[in-house]
PDB file of C-alpha atoms in Angstrom:
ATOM      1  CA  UNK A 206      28.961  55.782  75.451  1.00  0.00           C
ATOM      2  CA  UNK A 207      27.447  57.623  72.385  1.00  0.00           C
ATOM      3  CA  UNK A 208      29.508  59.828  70.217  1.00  0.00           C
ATOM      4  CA  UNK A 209      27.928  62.972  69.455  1.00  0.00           C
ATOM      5  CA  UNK A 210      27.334  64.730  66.224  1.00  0.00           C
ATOM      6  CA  UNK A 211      29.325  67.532  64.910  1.00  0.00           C
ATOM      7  CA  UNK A 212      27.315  70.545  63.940  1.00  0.00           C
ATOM      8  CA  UNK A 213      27.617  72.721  60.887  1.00  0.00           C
ATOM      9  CA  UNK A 214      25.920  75.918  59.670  1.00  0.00           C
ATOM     10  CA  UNK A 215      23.681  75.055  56.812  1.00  0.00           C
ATOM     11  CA  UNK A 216      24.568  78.157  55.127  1.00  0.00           C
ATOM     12  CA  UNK A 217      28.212  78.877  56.375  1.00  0.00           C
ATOM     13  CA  UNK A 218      30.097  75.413  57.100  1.00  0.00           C
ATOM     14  CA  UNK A 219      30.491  77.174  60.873  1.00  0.00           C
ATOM     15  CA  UNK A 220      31.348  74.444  63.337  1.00  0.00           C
ATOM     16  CA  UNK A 221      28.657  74.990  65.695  1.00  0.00           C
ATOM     17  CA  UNK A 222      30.691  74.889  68.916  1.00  0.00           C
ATOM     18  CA  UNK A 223      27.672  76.212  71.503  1.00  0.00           C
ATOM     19  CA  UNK A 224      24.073  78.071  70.648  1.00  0.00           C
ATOM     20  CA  UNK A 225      22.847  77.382  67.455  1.00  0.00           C
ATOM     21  CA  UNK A 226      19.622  78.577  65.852  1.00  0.00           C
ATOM     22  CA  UNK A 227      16.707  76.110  64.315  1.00  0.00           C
ATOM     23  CA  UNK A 228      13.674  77.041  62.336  1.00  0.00           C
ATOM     24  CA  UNK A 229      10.785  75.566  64.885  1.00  0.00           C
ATOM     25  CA  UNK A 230       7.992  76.237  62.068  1.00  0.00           C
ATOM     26  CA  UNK A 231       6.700  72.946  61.323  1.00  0.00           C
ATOM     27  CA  UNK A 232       5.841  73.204  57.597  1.00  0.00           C
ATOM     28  CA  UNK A 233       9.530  74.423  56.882  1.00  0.00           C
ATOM     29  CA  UNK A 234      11.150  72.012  58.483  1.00  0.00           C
ATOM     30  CA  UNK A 235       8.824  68.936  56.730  1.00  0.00           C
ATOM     31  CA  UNK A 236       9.319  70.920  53.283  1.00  0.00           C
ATOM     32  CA  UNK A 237      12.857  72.385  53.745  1.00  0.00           C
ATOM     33  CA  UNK A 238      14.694  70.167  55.743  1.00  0.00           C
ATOM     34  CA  UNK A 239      15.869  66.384  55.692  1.00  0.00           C
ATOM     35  CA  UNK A 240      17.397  66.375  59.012  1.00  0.00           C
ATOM     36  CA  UNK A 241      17.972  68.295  62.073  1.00  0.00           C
ATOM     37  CA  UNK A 242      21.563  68.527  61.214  1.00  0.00           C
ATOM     38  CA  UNK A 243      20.468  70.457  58.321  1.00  0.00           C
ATOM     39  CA  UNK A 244      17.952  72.592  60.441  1.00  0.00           C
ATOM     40  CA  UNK A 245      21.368  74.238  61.572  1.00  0.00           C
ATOM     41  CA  UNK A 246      22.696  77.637  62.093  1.00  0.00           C
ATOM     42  CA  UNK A 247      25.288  79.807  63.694  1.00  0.00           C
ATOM     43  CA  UNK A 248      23.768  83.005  63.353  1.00  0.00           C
ATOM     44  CA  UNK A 249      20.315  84.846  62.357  1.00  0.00           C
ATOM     45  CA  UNK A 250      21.724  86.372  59.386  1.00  0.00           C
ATOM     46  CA  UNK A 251      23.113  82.914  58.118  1.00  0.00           C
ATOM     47  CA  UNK A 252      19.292  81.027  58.773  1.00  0.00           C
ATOM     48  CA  UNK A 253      17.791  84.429  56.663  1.00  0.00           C
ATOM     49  CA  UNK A 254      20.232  84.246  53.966  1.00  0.00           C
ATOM     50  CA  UNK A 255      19.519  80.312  53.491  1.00  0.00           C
ATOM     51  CA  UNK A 256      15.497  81.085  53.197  1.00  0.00           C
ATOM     52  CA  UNK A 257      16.587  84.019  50.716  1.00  0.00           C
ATOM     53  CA  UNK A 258      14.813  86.572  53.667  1.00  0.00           C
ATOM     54  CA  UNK A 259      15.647  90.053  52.783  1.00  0.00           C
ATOM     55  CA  UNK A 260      14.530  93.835  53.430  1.00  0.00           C
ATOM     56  CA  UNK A 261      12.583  95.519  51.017  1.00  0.00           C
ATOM     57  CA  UNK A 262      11.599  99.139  50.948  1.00  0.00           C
ATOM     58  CA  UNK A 263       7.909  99.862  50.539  1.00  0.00           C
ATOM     59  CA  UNK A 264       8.977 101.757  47.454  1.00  0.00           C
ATOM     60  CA  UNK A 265      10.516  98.952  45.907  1.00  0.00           C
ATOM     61  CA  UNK A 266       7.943  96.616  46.296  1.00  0.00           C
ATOM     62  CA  UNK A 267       5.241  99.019  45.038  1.00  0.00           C
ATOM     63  CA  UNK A 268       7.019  98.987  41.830  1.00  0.00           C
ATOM     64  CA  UNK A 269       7.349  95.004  41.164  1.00  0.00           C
ATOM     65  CA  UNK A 270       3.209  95.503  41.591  1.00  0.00           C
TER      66      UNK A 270
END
C-alpha cells in the first residue's frame, strides 16, 4: 500500500487538504521548480505572490521608463 505525500503551499506552509493550484508552464517549472511538491499552492494569490506577480498602473510603469 503506498503512503501518500503531504502537500504544502510553497508560499504559505497551507496543508493542502483538497484543490491545489500548479504552474503547468513548462519553462517555469524546469527553471523554478525542483519538484512537484514545490510546484504547490493553496490559492492564486499565494502562486502570484511566490513569482513576485503584481498590478501595476499604466501610470506607474510609464514613469520607471
Amino acid at each position: 500500500m503506498e503512503e501518500t505525500k503531504e502537500l504544502h503551499c510553497s508560499e504559505c506552509g497551507t496543508k493542502v487538504e483538497d484543490n491545489h493550484y500548479k504552474c503547468l508552464d513548462n519553462y517555469l517549472q524546469v527553471n523554478f521548480f525542483d519538484t512537484e511538491e514545490e510546484n504547490c499552492f493553496c490559492s492564486k494569490s499565494c502562486f502570484c505572490k511566490y513569482m513576485s506577480l503584481e498590478q501595476l498602473d499604466v501610470e506607474d510603469d510609464e514613469d520607471e521608463i
